[in-house]
């Protein structure tokens, strides 16, 4: 472990790295020195083969013939395989069984896996994969949401959530707005691309190193592909170089191909994608079209609202069911919707299957209602913040969601007023209005938006975790749990939990690689639940050993158990004091078990998917952000000048890591809504498949003033691990404030007389087109053909 900051206890002792200490990431020293070992850094046995994947060149077609002779004859090639060579299930294990490992006669997107080749080097494999001669019988592709809706092309049935009578409430409301807007998807763009490394072992067993958020799922998919069972496959992941949801279901394809080729050849096989192939082959955030119809009063309070969400899901279901469900669950965001009807279409398109991404459908639902709030405010000429606060969930009233869950922990009444004051929102709004009235070319905009994000897997059975804890006779500890480390600091936080419980320095604890042979049936590290679930499981294991040690010490010293206490790095037994290491050694000599499993299941949650009602979330995470931007009306270029964030993380396990998650999540969300544009041509070929054409935020895109604070009074009302709150996903949605600040700046071009038409991502080109559209509409309103 790296150097830590001692934290004084109330009685004067010190424990390095206890809960609440702002420690650096447990691998930070390895990251910066280049010594952190990722999957591609694992030493390769002699004879290791490298695999490449032959991909479809058509978006929708039947394979008439395929000639792999040139591939087999290529230099360095050892083996080639297709769907016909899979000994088990040619399927990636999704809920609908609609996603094959290798296309079997039908290809459904450009980049779909058709065959794989193993060769003595990655270069040989990749060159050989391009030599296949495939003849296609082209079919008509569906490439966009509108076409899918027209053809009723869906990967899953349409879902509807209803409360009250939205149609009547809208009809009877004093004011009514209808509209449509769109926003695109987003590539996860993890620094470490997809990789799998399979090593055959004796008696048909297989060890797979996989860069995966869900080793347990990879284990099952690989086993089924090999025609074996889970006991025959071990999957291990020490760390990932980023994931963001893109390594939840997607790694199973590459792990399966590596394992299949390893099984056939009897040699270790590595599959490592380059950036272009990774972006073409793997799923993204879902793009959406949103239609809305809303009725509201003169004060801006919503009386009734109807939403139609249509998402681009790609060629298979993958995780589109729960992603779109979560969109529906978050279409309220922070607002009480008494009469609401939400329809969700899950569109099948001949593009790569979209998948999990930070927020998991929640950002799309939140952006929809925030857009509507902004439209209401502009139509009534009211500050958007006032419209938002008038629609907030109440405390003790107006506090039940459309899916019938009571909001019991509403912290927005604390967060938003504090942020409004500390950010000087009202004063800056006036200053911006004055600036825009005087400036013709540079226009500024500002927006304050809240976040209320539900924490838990909506699939209830995933809300469980296990841990395995060993205490050695020298008093050091080895910790393993079902969570995976992808840079978010999970291993650090869970180690702090164990250090706190056993009252030992964190430097005496070693977290080991996530491993299906140590903790079975683990859920994906996703849904912002990593610390909640695995922290509690590790606490349970540590507490079991702690109680065994207390009972042993009580018997050894002939004192009541109540007089044995672990605190301040020592064990206090009556009037005696000894170190944890001394007690551990004595317990080992006394034949006391110093190993324990721990298990946790989230309480209270339940959810009926047939009615979309229940309590799918254990609690909510809250936050708010104010963003200020400036745009150039001649070019559409812009700069985010200032951001103020106030976020509730409960009682933070590690404030340094939590601050990093908030800052990083916000910037990634900003990228989704500003620069990260995915574009397919008319043939269904992704054209933005490298950093040269796909633009993620860089250091120069950070706001000049970036003020981030944790809510000082934060405390989870539910008994989570040390009353902390999840922090992985919620900050992502704070960046909606940037998008709406850009919209506000564009609106100022027409002195806020008309609301801009702008889609996400709001690239400079999109901003410029919105400005020109606004000018044309103003000219038409004034009876002119030109602005």
XYZ file of C-alpha atoms in Angstrom:
787
model
C 0.000 0.000 0.000
C 1.133 3.605 -0.553
C 1.880 5.990 2.255
C -1.208 6.822 4.292
C -2.377 9.605 6.543
C -2.655 8.652 10.234
C -6.114 9.288 11.637
C -6.354 9.971 15.336
C -8.921 8.128 17.365
C -10.863 9.782 20.192
C -8.625 8.053 22.735
C -5.419 9.299 21.176
C -4.192 6.273 19.196
C -3.712 6.216 15.485
C -4.879 3.875 12.749
C -3.521 4.454 9.282
C -6.218 4.385 6.633
C -9.351 4.002 8.690
C -12.806 4.903 7.312
C -13.146 8.578 6.434
C -9.462 9.092 5.680
C -8.693 10.722 2.297
C -6.289 8.017 1.146
C -4.833 7.818 -2.346
C -5.908 4.905 -4.526
C -4.276 1.664 -3.345
C -2.557 1.252 -6.728
C -1.767 4.922 -7.368
C 1.979 4.386 -6.908
C 1.826 1.553 -9.430
C -0.247 3.580 -11.898
C 2.158 6.507 -12.005
C 5.269 4.314 -12.139
C 3.904 2.046 -14.862
C 4.196 -0.992 -12.615
C 0.463 -1.747 -12.321
C -0.099 -5.074 -14.054
C -3.054 -5.237 -16.425
C -4.158 -8.289 -18.395
C -1.837 -7.526 -21.296
C 1.091 -7.292 -18.864
C 0.740 -10.866 -17.590
C 3.784 -12.878 -18.750
C 2.928 -15.087 -21.709
C 3.848 -18.794 -21.637
C 6.038 -20.108 -24.442
C 3.873 -20.855 -27.461
C 1.165 -18.286 -26.684
C -1.067 -17.605 -29.678
C -2.747 -14.325 -30.566
C -6.249 -14.140 -31.993
C -8.004 -11.730 -34.321
C -11.644 -11.599 -35.306
C -13.021 -11.598 -38.816
C -15.861 -9.063 -38.909
C -18.919 -8.557 -41.055
C -18.690 -5.836 -43.697
C -22.468 -5.589 -44.017
C -25.100 -4.163 -41.671
C -27.746 -6.743 -42.579
C -27.161 -9.702 -44.887
C -27.159 -13.446 -45.261
C -23.823 -15.112 -45.784
C -24.004 -16.930 -49.128
C -20.511 -18.358 -48.947
C -17.322 -17.962 -46.978
C -13.852 -19.007 -48.132
C -11.342 -19.162 -45.303
C -8.656 -20.887 -47.373
C -6.552 -17.735 -47.746
C -6.813 -17.167 -43.992
C -5.588 -20.668 -43.140
C -2.733 -20.343 -45.632
C -1.498 -17.032 -44.260
C 1.832 -16.767 -42.505
C 1.815 -17.711 -38.817
C -1.765 -19.014 -38.732
C -2.339 -22.004 -36.449
C -6.137 -22.304 -36.318
C -9.340 -20.757 -37.652
C -12.838 -21.289 -36.283
C -16.455 -20.356 -37.086
C -19.864 -21.006 -35.550
C -19.687 -24.611 -36.775
C -16.666 -25.234 -34.549
C -18.215 -24.160 -31.232
C -18.609 -27.317 -29.117
C -21.165 -25.794 -26.769
C -23.567 -22.848 -27.001
C -22.844 -20.314 -29.718
C -24.420 -17.603 -27.613
C -23.266 -14.811 -25.334
C -25.851 -15.568 -22.685
C -28.150 -12.557 -22.890
C -31.763 -12.678 -21.672
C -33.170 -13.396 -25.152
C -30.368 -15.658 -26.493
C -30.126 -13.417 -29.550
C -26.404 -12.601 -29.575
C -24.154 -15.307 -31.081
C -20.415 -15.578 -30.539
C -20.008 -16.112 -34.280
C -22.638 -15.123 -36.848
C -24.322 -18.268 -38.103
C -25.522 -17.460 -41.623
C -26.937 -14.019 -40.782
C -25.006 -10.837 -40.013
C -26.806 -7.945 -38.325
C -24.268 -5.128 -38.000
C -20.996 -4.009 -39.512
C -18.311 -5.400 -37.224
C -20.173 -8.523 -36.085
C -17.914 -11.495 -35.347
C -17.945 -14.064 -38.203
C -14.805 -16.109 -37.504
C -11.607 -16.010 -35.464
C -8.033 -16.811 -36.336
C -5.177 -17.778 -34.015
C -1.623 -17.070 -35.106
C 1.860 -16.818 -33.684
C 1.637 -13.031 -33.399
C -1.067 -10.386 -33.225
C 0.168 -8.891 -36.494
C -0.081 -12.224 -38.306
C -3.565 -12.850 -36.902
C -4.887 -9.419 -37.876
C -3.460 -9.602 -41.375
C -4.880 -13.067 -41.921
C -8.348 -12.042 -40.691
C -8.593 -9.594 -43.588
C -8.041 -12.297 -46.212
C -11.400 -14.095 -45.930
C -13.599 -14.066 -49.033
C -17.238 -13.664 -47.965
C -20.154 -13.394 -50.378
C -23.264 -11.693 -48.976
C -26.916 -11.545 -49.936
C -27.802 -8.062 -48.715
C -30.990 -7.380 -46.741
C -32.550 -4.010 -45.979
C -30.988 -2.577 -42.826
C -32.691 -0.544 -40.109
C -30.146 2.058 -39.072
C -31.995 4.670 -37.031
C -34.701 5.084 -34.421
C -37.284 6.658 -36.731
C -37.087 3.778 -39.205
C -37.302 1.257 -36.377
C -40.442 2.942 -35.027
C -41.985 3.011 -38.502
C -41.279 -0.689 -39.059
C -42.099 -1.623 -35.431
C -38.652 -3.154 -35.126
C -38.022 -3.853 -31.435
C -35.616 -6.076 -29.498
C -38.016 -6.265 -26.546
C -41.680 -5.456 -25.965
C -42.701 -1.855 -25.395
C -43.269 -0.933 -21.737
C -45.616 1.657 -20.253
C -45.696 3.263 -16.793
C -48.849 5.144 -15.789
C -50.023 7.061 -12.744
C -53.174 9.165 -12.637
C -54.790 10.485 -15.807
C -52.087 12.332 -17.726
C -54.208 12.914 -20.822
C -57.015 14.650 -18.909
C -54.605 16.643 -16.747
C -52.776 17.914 -19.821
C -56.027 18.781 -21.584
C -57.366 20.689 -18.571
C -54.125 22.550 -17.798
C -53.913 26.325 -18.437
C -50.744 25.864 -20.497
C -49.567 23.077 -22.776
C -46.371 22.292 -24.699
C -45.542 19.510 -27.124
C -42.097 18.766 -28.445
C -39.445 16.357 -29.601
C -35.708 16.270 -29.169
C -32.865 13.821 -29.630
C -29.548 13.005 -28.063
C -26.859 10.584 -29.101
C -24.994 7.702 -27.571
C -21.476 7.630 -26.201
C -18.487 5.329 -26.402
C -17.029 4.255 -23.064
C -13.496 4.974 -24.349
C -11.744 3.166 -21.496
C -7.964 3.578 -21.750
C -7.398 -0.201 -21.683
C -9.222 -1.801 -24.589
C -10.946 -5.171 -24.446
C -8.610 -8.064 -23.782
C -8.841 -11.706 -22.713
C -6.082 -14.232 -22.064
C -7.042 -17.926 -21.834
C -4.738 -20.633 -20.502
C -5.811 -24.275 -20.782
C -5.120 -26.354 -17.687
C -5.292 -30.041 -16.909
C -8.359 -32.185 -17.425
C -10.132 -29.608 -19.596
C -10.099 -26.800 -17.037
C -9.673 -23.236 -18.321
C -8.189 -20.163 -16.655
C -9.235 -16.868 -18.237
C -7.817 -13.466 -17.423
C -10.475 -10.996 -18.513
C -10.737 -7.235 -18.301
C -14.276 -7.507 -17.003
C -16.646 -5.856 -14.564
C -18.472 -9.180 -14.257
C -16.092 -12.161 -14.059
C -18.966 -14.399 -12.958
C -20.858 -13.822 -16.186
C -17.723 -14.368 -18.255
C -17.220 -17.655 -16.387
C -20.695 -18.920 -17.301
C -20.593 -17.811 -20.943
C -17.158 -19.368 -21.475
C -18.250 -22.594 -19.789
C -21.364 -22.881 -21.945
C -19.383 -22.142 -25.115
C -16.906 -24.904 -24.239
C -19.730 -27.305 -23.432
C -18.611 -27.421 -19.815
C -19.843 -26.146 -16.440
C -18.883 -23.291 -14.154
C -16.617 -25.496 -12.038
C -14.367 -26.028 -15.065
C -13.641 -22.337 -15.679
C -11.894 -19.770 -13.481
C -11.969 -16.079 -14.403
C -9.652 -13.575 -12.781
C -9.324 -9.789 -12.997
C -6.912 -7.798 -10.843
C -7.729 -4.432 -12.397
C -9.129 -2.769 -15.484
C -7.908 0.370 -17.170
C -11.388 1.860 -17.086
C -14.744 0.277 -17.883
C -17.727 2.628 -17.343
C -20.234 -0.170 -18.080
C -18.550 -1.141 -21.348
C -16.988 -4.176 -19.684
C -20.120 -5.577 -18.067
C -21.478 -7.865 -20.802
C -19.073 -7.113 -23.661
C -15.991 -9.030 -22.387
C -17.787 -12.380 -22.718
C -17.332 -12.376 -26.508
C -13.562 -11.954 -26.389
C -13.090 -14.303 -23.448
C -15.148 -16.979 -25.219
C -13.119 -16.698 -28.420
C -9.828 -16.881 -26.488
C -11.018 -19.906 -24.505
C -12.425 -21.720 -27.554
C -9.175 -21.339 -29.464
C -7.127 -22.276 -26.386
C -9.215 -25.408 -25.942
C -8.791 -26.377 -29.602
C -5.054 -25.756 -29.788
C -4.009 -26.669 -26.259
C -2.062 -23.394 -26.115
C -2.547 -20.099 -24.343
C -4.473 -17.616 -26.494
C -4.743 -13.859 -26.151
C -7.405 -11.644 -27.771
C -6.459 -7.963 -27.677
C -8.419 -5.413 -29.703
C -6.936 -2.271 -31.145
C -8.880 0.970 -30.579
C -10.616 1.044 -33.964
C -11.800 -2.563 -33.723
C -12.878 -2.060 -30.122
C -15.077 0.909 -31.034
C -16.598 -0.835 -34.052
C -17.366 -4.126 -32.267
C -18.571 -3.040 -28.838
C -21.773 -1.468 -27.514
C -22.294 2.166 -26.559
C -24.655 4.283 -24.495
C -28.161 4.184 -25.965
C -29.190 7.085 -28.200
C -32.773 8.347 -27.754
C -35.604 10.179 -29.378
C -37.961 11.767 -26.858
C -41.475 13.055 -27.552
C -43.334 14.884 -24.789
C -46.700 16.496 -24.120
C -46.977 18.493 -20.894
C -49.670 20.558 -19.213
C -48.785 23.048 -16.479
C -50.032 25.975 -14.454
C -49.055 29.656 -14.625
C -46.506 29.164 -11.847
C -44.803 26.384 -13.849
C -45.957 23.398 -11.821
C -46.642 20.327 -13.980
C -50.254 19.101 -13.955
C -49.755 16.172 -16.332
C -47.086 14.840 -18.670
C -46.669 12.144 -21.311
C -43.277 10.895 -22.461
C -42.415 8.651 -25.390
C -38.874 7.312 -25.181
C -37.451 5.411 -28.155
C -33.892 4.123 -27.822
C -31.507 2.652 -30.333
C -30.686 -0.765 -28.887
C -28.812 -2.337 -31.790
C -29.124 -5.891 -33.078
C -29.747 -7.717 -29.792
C -31.330 -7.137 -26.402
C -28.102 -7.209 -24.356
C -28.900 -4.967 -21.327
C -31.446 -2.793 -23.138
C -34.304 -4.029 -20.952
C -32.951 -2.771 -17.611
C -31.322 0.271 -19.245
C -34.635 1.446 -20.657
C -36.437 0.549 -17.438
C -34.054 2.824 -15.555
C -34.773 5.594 -18.056
C -38.430 5.294 -17.088
C -37.544 5.243 -13.374
C -35.552 8.470 -13.762
C -37.870 10.418 -16.032
C -39.046 12.167 -12.859
C -35.526 13.041 -11.657
C -36.204 15.384 -8.722
C -39.835 16.202 -9.526
C -43.235 15.041 -8.362
C -45.331 14.003 -11.364
C -48.887 13.416 -10.185
C -50.322 12.474 -13.580
C -47.798 10.778 -15.840
C -47.658 8.287 -18.690
C -44.289 7.009 -19.911
C -43.947 4.786 -22.971
C -40.619 3.115 -23.724
C -39.798 1.583 -27.128
C -36.664 -0.580 -27.318
C -35.738 -0.294 -31.016
C -33.905 -3.008 -32.918
C -31.433 -1.550 -35.393
C -28.682 -3.047 -37.521
C -25.971 -1.467 -35.439
C -23.827 -2.858 -32.623
C -25.890 -3.766 -29.561
C -25.869 -0.843 -27.158
C -25.121 -1.703 -23.576
C -24.352 -0.400 -20.096
C -22.718 2.976 -19.576
C -22.339 5.021 -16.401
C -25.864 5.935 -15.318
C -27.397 2.967 -17.167
C -30.325 4.787 -18.801
C -30.811 7.204 -15.926
C -29.092 10.147 -17.650
C -31.442 9.872 -20.632
C -34.547 9.981 -18.443
C -33.194 12.889 -16.406
C -32.204 14.876 -19.480
C -35.762 14.509 -20.804
C -37.471 15.987 -17.747
C -34.818 18.694 -17.377
C -35.423 19.702 -21.000
C -39.151 19.938 -20.274
C -38.549 22.048 -17.157
C -36.436 24.392 -19.227
C -39.088 24.624 -21.941
C -41.804 25.421 -19.392
C -39.661 28.171 -17.870
C -38.944 29.754 -21.252
C -42.597 29.678 -22.286
C -43.614 31.431 -19.033
C -40.546 33.713 -18.944
C -39.660 32.449 -15.454
C -36.179 31.599 -14.212
C -35.747 27.832 -14.857
C -34.511 27.352 -11.279
C -37.836 28.621 -9.938
C -39.770 26.204 -12.136
C -37.568 23.380 -10.925
C -37.949 24.147 -7.222
C -41.731 24.474 -7.550
C -41.868 20.958 -8.943
C -39.484 19.332 -6.443
C -40.553 16.339 -4.416
C -41.750 17.451 -1.006
C -40.942 16.228 2.466
C -43.941 14.424 3.934
C -46.080 15.339 0.915
C -45.839 15.045 -2.853
C -43.226 12.356 -2.162
C -44.233 9.209 -4.093
C -42.590 8.370 -7.419
C -44.498 7.228 -10.525
C -43.376 3.669 -9.712
C -44.932 3.986 -6.211
C -41.744 4.325 -4.154
C -41.837 6.858 -1.335
C -38.985 9.385 -1.318
C -37.923 9.226 2.332
C -34.535 10.919 2.226
C -34.995 14.072 0.138
C -31.808 16.131 0.516
C -32.471 18.557 -2.335
C -34.108 20.962 0.109
C -30.653 21.269 1.708
C -28.480 21.047 -1.390
C -30.129 23.414 -3.871
C -30.555 26.464 -1.575
C -26.982 26.085 -0.328
C -25.597 25.792 -3.855
C -27.749 28.678 -5.072
C -26.183 30.854 -2.386
C -22.560 29.652 -2.547
C -22.472 29.828 -6.346
C -24.092 33.301 -6.382
C -26.522 31.971 -8.982
C -28.981 34.901 -8.870
C -26.284 37.568 -9.028
C -24.535 35.818 -11.902
C -27.825 35.458 -13.759
C -28.276 39.229 -13.634
C -24.662 39.825 -14.692
C -25.052 37.442 -17.624
C -28.205 39.211 -18.794
C -26.351 42.522 -18.694
C -23.389 41.081 -20.563
C -25.541 39.521 -23.282
C -27.428 42.773 -23.834
C -24.127 44.530 -24.521
C -22.269 41.815 -26.439
C -23.206 40.854 -29.998
C -20.666 38.095 -30.610
C -20.011 36.404 -27.262
C -23.067 35.182 -25.382
C -23.084 33.611 -21.951
C -25.481 31.142 -20.386
C -26.055 29.562 -16.987
C -28.082 26.662 -15.594
C -28.601 24.961 -12.231
C -29.826 21.362 -12.377
C -30.417 18.775 -9.633
C -29.850 15.021 -9.483
C -31.844 12.351 -7.669
C -30.477 8.926 -8.617
C -31.698 5.569 -7.370
C -29.096 3.189 -5.939
C -29.443 -0.584 -6.396
C -29.672 -3.001 -9.276
C -33.243 -2.920 -10.578
C -32.905 -6.706 -10.980
C -33.325 -7.478 -7.287
C -31.328 -10.725 -7.270
C -28.116 -8.905 -8.230
C -28.140 -6.992 -4.929
C -25.902 -9.437 -3.092
C -22.180 -9.799 -2.483
C -19.638 -12.114 -0.917
C -16.170 -11.709 0.580
C -13.353 -13.931 1.787
C -10.994 -12.778 4.530
C -7.844 -14.486 5.811
C -5.901 -13.382 8.872
C -2.423 -14.871 8.914
C -0.499 -15.833 12.022
C 1.648 -12.698 11.712
C -1.439 -10.499 11.918
C -1.542 -9.497 8.260
C -4.739 -9.800 6.276
C -5.623 -10.917 2.794
C -8.955 -9.710 1.461
C -10.947 -10.893 -1.527
C -14.446 -9.912 -2.588
C -16.674 -10.119 -5.627
C -16.172 -6.519 -6.702
C -13.785 -5.518 -9.459
C -11.329 -2.635 -9.530
C -11.521 -0.411 -12.596
C -9.775 2.644 -11.207
C -12.725 3.826 -9.108
C -11.052 2.991 -5.797
C -13.284 0.125 -4.664
C -10.402 -1.969 -3.326
C -9.158 1.004 -1.316
C -12.540 1.684 0.276
C -13.215 -1.947 1.168
C -9.745 -2.272 2.690
C -10.491 0.800 4.807
C -13.660 -0.885 6.060
C -11.657 -3.919 7.177
C -8.939 -1.745 8.721
C -11.599 0.078 10.737
C -13.281 -3.119 11.920
C -10.066 -4.903 12.935
C -8.398 -1.662 14.104
C -5.223 -2.296 12.154
C -3.225 -0.180 9.729
C -4.375 -0.490 6.134
C -0.796 -1.332 5.160
C -1.315 -4.726 6.814
C -4.123 -5.559 4.370
C -3.661 -6.909 0.860
C -6.552 -6.925 -1.607
C -6.240 -9.743 -4.126
C -7.585 -10.088 -7.656
C -11.279 -10.664 -8.249
C -11.471 -14.416 -8.787
C -14.449 -16.699 -9.408
C -12.605 -19.486 -7.564
C -12.586 -17.444 -4.361
C -15.951 -15.676 -4.333
C -18.595 -17.397 -6.447
C -21.697 -15.997 -8.126
C -20.648 -12.366 -7.697
C -22.741 -9.654 -9.313
C -21.262 -7.174 -11.743
C -19.465 -4.203 -10.251
C -22.052 -1.773 -11.554
C -25.082 0.302 -10.572
C -22.842 2.345 -8.243
C -23.226 -0.486 -5.739
C -19.629 -1.703 -5.415
C -18.867 -0.223 -1.997
C -22.387 -0.728 -0.656
C -22.405 -4.445 -1.411
C -18.787 -5.534 -1.117
C -18.029 -3.238 1.798
C -20.824 -4.829 3.819
C -19.748 -8.362 2.820
C -16.158 -7.641 3.851
C -17.399 -6.100 7.105
C -19.350 -9.268 7.849
C -16.263 -11.434 7.281
C -14.043 -9.182 9.396
C -16.611 -9.055 12.163
C -16.806 -12.855 12.273
C -13.053 -13.159 12.769
C -13.045 -10.280 15.219
C -15.611 -12.041 17.405
C -13.650 -15.292 17.279
C -10.568 -13.406 18.446
C -12.475 -11.665 21.237
C -13.908 -14.954 22.479
C -10.475 -16.584 22.371
C -8.868 -13.683 24.246
C -11.621 -13.698 26.851
C -11.044 -17.403 27.487
C -7.256 -17.017 27.560
C -7.334 -14.170 30.078
C -10.419 -15.371 31.946
C -12.359 -12.146 31.486
C -15.836 -11.469 30.093
C -15.984 -10.985 26.318
C -17.239 -7.483 26.968
C -13.816 -6.601 28.383
C -12.040 -7.481 25.131
C -11.859 -4.540 22.771
C -10.005 -3.861 19.531
C -9.113 -0.202 19.266
C -6.284 2.142 18.309
C -4.204 -0.596 16.715
C -4.200 -2.789 19.813
C -6.267 -5.418 21.583
C -7.315 -4.438 25.091
C -8.107 -7.415 27.355
C -9.119 -6.221 30.772
C -6.034 -4.347 31.985
C -3.744 -6.031 29.453
C -2.802 -4.705 26.026
C -1.306 -6.617 23.113
C -0.933 -6.094 19.401
C -3.292 -7.539 16.842
C -0.399 -9.609 15.485
C 0.277 -11.081 18.926
C -3.363 -12.050 19.366
C -3.543 -13.521 15.860
C -0.491 -15.681 16.534
C -1.856 -16.882 19.869
C -5.215 -17.680 18.252
C -3.482 -19.678 15.554
C -1.567 -21.586 18.208
C -4.893 -22.138 19.937
C -6.347 -23.637 16.740
C -8.843 -20.853 16.103
C -10.037 -20.434 12.512
C -8.734 -17.170 11.125
C -10.525 -17.362 7.814
C -14.104 -16.364 7.122
C -16.536 -15.623 4.352
C -18.929 -12.704 4.514
C -22.215 -12.175 2.739
C -24.611 -9.282 2.287
C -27.972 -8.817 0.626
C -29.570 -5.402 0.258
C -32.704 -5.148 2.426
C -36.097 -3.575 1.706
C -35.946 -3.669 -2.096
C -38.624 -5.314 -4.227
C -39.869 -4.687 -7.735
C -42.590 -6.125 -9.956
C -41.393 -5.716 -13.512
C -44.784 -6.642 -14.962
C -46.291 -3.503 -13.396
C -43.097 -1.413 -13.083
C -43.923 -0.748 -9.435
C -42.265 -1.366 -6.102
C -39.120 -0.230 -4.321
C -36.338 -0.920 -6.834
C -33.862 1.317 -4.981
C -32.516 1.134 -1.447
C -31.984 4.896 -1.327
C -31.320 7.930 -3.528
C -28.132 9.895 -4.095
C -28.505 13.650 -4.531
C -26.513 16.517 -5.932
C -26.749 19.736 -7.921
C -24.543 21.713 -10.264
C -24.366 25.240 -11.671
C -22.588 25.609 -15.007
C -21.710 28.783 -16.867
C -20.635 28.874 -20.524
C -19.728 31.395 -23.197
C -20.363 30.840 -26.930
C -19.116 32.513 -30.109
C -22.208 33.187 -32.237
C -20.154 33.276 -35.452
C -18.557 29.834 -35.090
C -20.566 27.977 -32.447
C -17.414 27.396 -30.439
C -17.766 27.620 -26.683
C -16.040 27.337 -23.345
C -17.298 26.068 -20.014
C -16.077 28.866 -17.775
C -17.240 27.880 -14.318
C -18.834 24.910 -12.573
C -20.047 24.726 -8.962
C -21.085 21.322 -7.571
C -22.530 20.303 -4.225
C -22.964 16.565 -3.839
C -24.214 14.261 -1.090
C -22.029 11.195 -0.524
C -23.375 10.499 2.944
C -20.590 9.846 5.474
C -17.740 9.456 3.015
C -15.591 6.334 3.244
C -12.808 8.197 1.456
C -13.312 11.882 0.586
C -10.354 11.982 -1.816
C -11.702 9.135 -3.940
C -15.234 10.525 -3.772
C -14.063 13.928 -4.982
C -12.263 12.254 -7.868
C -15.398 10.353 -8.827
C -17.487 13.537 -8.780
C -15.020 15.496 -10.893
C -14.434 12.661 -13.354
C -18.095 11.756 -13.625
C -19.049 15.341 -14.339
C -16.447 15.720 -17.094
C -17.486 12.438 -18.692
C -21.102 13.582 -18.631
C -20.038 16.856 -20.177
C -18.384 14.900 -22.972
C -21.606 12.993 -23.686
C -23.553 16.223 -24.126
C -20.925 18.349 -25.883
C -18.142 16.737 -27.907
C -18.637 12.966 -28.145
C -20.525 12.391 -31.380
C -21.069 8.908 -32.819
C -21.814 8.847 -36.549
C -22.722 5.964 -38.851
C -22.896 6.351 -42.630
C -25.719 5.098 -44.835
C -24.157 1.629 -44.984
C -24.199 1.257 -41.212
C -20.439 1.754 -40.889
C -19.265 3.615 -37.775
C -17.084 6.487 -38.967
C -16.081 7.839 -35.546
C -13.958 4.924 -34.342
C -10.735 6.569 -33.160
C -9.653 9.613 -31.164
C -9.025 11.411 -34.458
C -12.780 11.510 -35.138
C -14.331 10.805 -31.732
C -13.568 13.605 -29.292
C -13.563 12.951 -25.559
C -12.891 15.878 -23.197
C -9.241 16.696 -22.602
C -7.503 18.754 -19.934
C -8.097 22.013 -21.789
C -11.862 21.415 -21.688
C -11.999 21.633 -17.890
C -13.748 24.745 -16.613
C -11.399 27.501 -15.504
C -13.216 27.576 -12.149
C -14.195 24.100 -10.955
C -15.627 24.236 -7.430
C -16.643 20.887 -5.967
C -17.869 20.356 -2.409
C -19.309 17.466 -0.428
C -22.490 18.140 1.526
C -21.249 18.677 5.075
C -24.398 17.300 6.685
C -24.400 14.201 4.487
C -25.504 10.967 6.141
C -27.351 8.052 4.636
C -30.699 7.497 6.318
C -30.352 3.793 5.526
C -27.792 1.667 7.412
C -25.355 1.348 4.528
C -21.650 0.745 5.045
C -20.724 3.407 7.611
C -23.724 5.475 6.376
C -21.962 6.307 3.104
C -23.620 6.785 -0.281
C -22.777 5.583 -3.750
C -20.805 8.020 -5.870
C -19.877 6.263 -9.122
C -22.774 7.241 -11.365
C -24.772 10.141 -9.832
C -22.231 12.902 -10.618
C -22.414 12.063 -14.338
C -25.885 13.621 -14.567
C -24.717 16.885 -13.015
C -23.336 17.722 -16.469
C -26.874 18.234 -17.775
C -26.324 21.748 -16.433
C -23.673 22.333 -19.136
C -26.045 21.338 -21.937
C -28.798 23.598 -20.637
C -26.356 26.461 -20.066
C -25.418 26.185 -23.753
C -29.103 26.245 -24.638
C -29.498 29.333 -22.429
C -26.630 31.081 -24.220
C -28.136 30.277 -27.625
C -31.523 31.579 -26.452
C -29.928 34.902 -25.594
C -29.179 35.430 -29.297
C -32.912 36.046 -29.704
C -33.246 37.787 -26.339
C -34.992 34.688 -24.989
C -38.084 35.266 -27.150
C -37.895 31.738 -28.602
C -36.575 28.479 -27.216
C -33.640 27.022 -29.165
C -33.842 23.714 -30.992
C -30.662 21.917 -30.073
C -29.795 18.230 -29.931
C -27.146 16.379 -27.978
C -24.247 16.295 -28.233
C -24.098 20.074 -28.525
C -20.958 20.176 -30.650
C -19.856 23.584 -31.950
C -21.524 22.667 -35.261
C -24.769 21.839 -33.467
C -24.613 25.085 -31.482
C -24.031 27.098 -34.661
C -26.934 25.387 -36.424
C -29.161 26.104 -33.427
C -28.164 29.777 -33.567
C -28.898 30.015 -37.298
C -32.219 28.184 -36.838
C -33.156 30.598 -34.065
C -32.341 33.582 -36.276
C -34.499 32.207 -39.112
C -37.431 31.625 -36.781
C -37.119 35.127 -35.357
C -37.006 36.555 -38.873
C -40.097 34.586 -39.866
C -41.896 35.796 -36.755
C -41.027 39.352 -37.736
C -42.215 38.804 -41.315
C -38.735 38.745 -42.862
C -37.002 35.996 -44.823
C -33.574 36.752 -43.382
C -32.564 37.535 -39.783
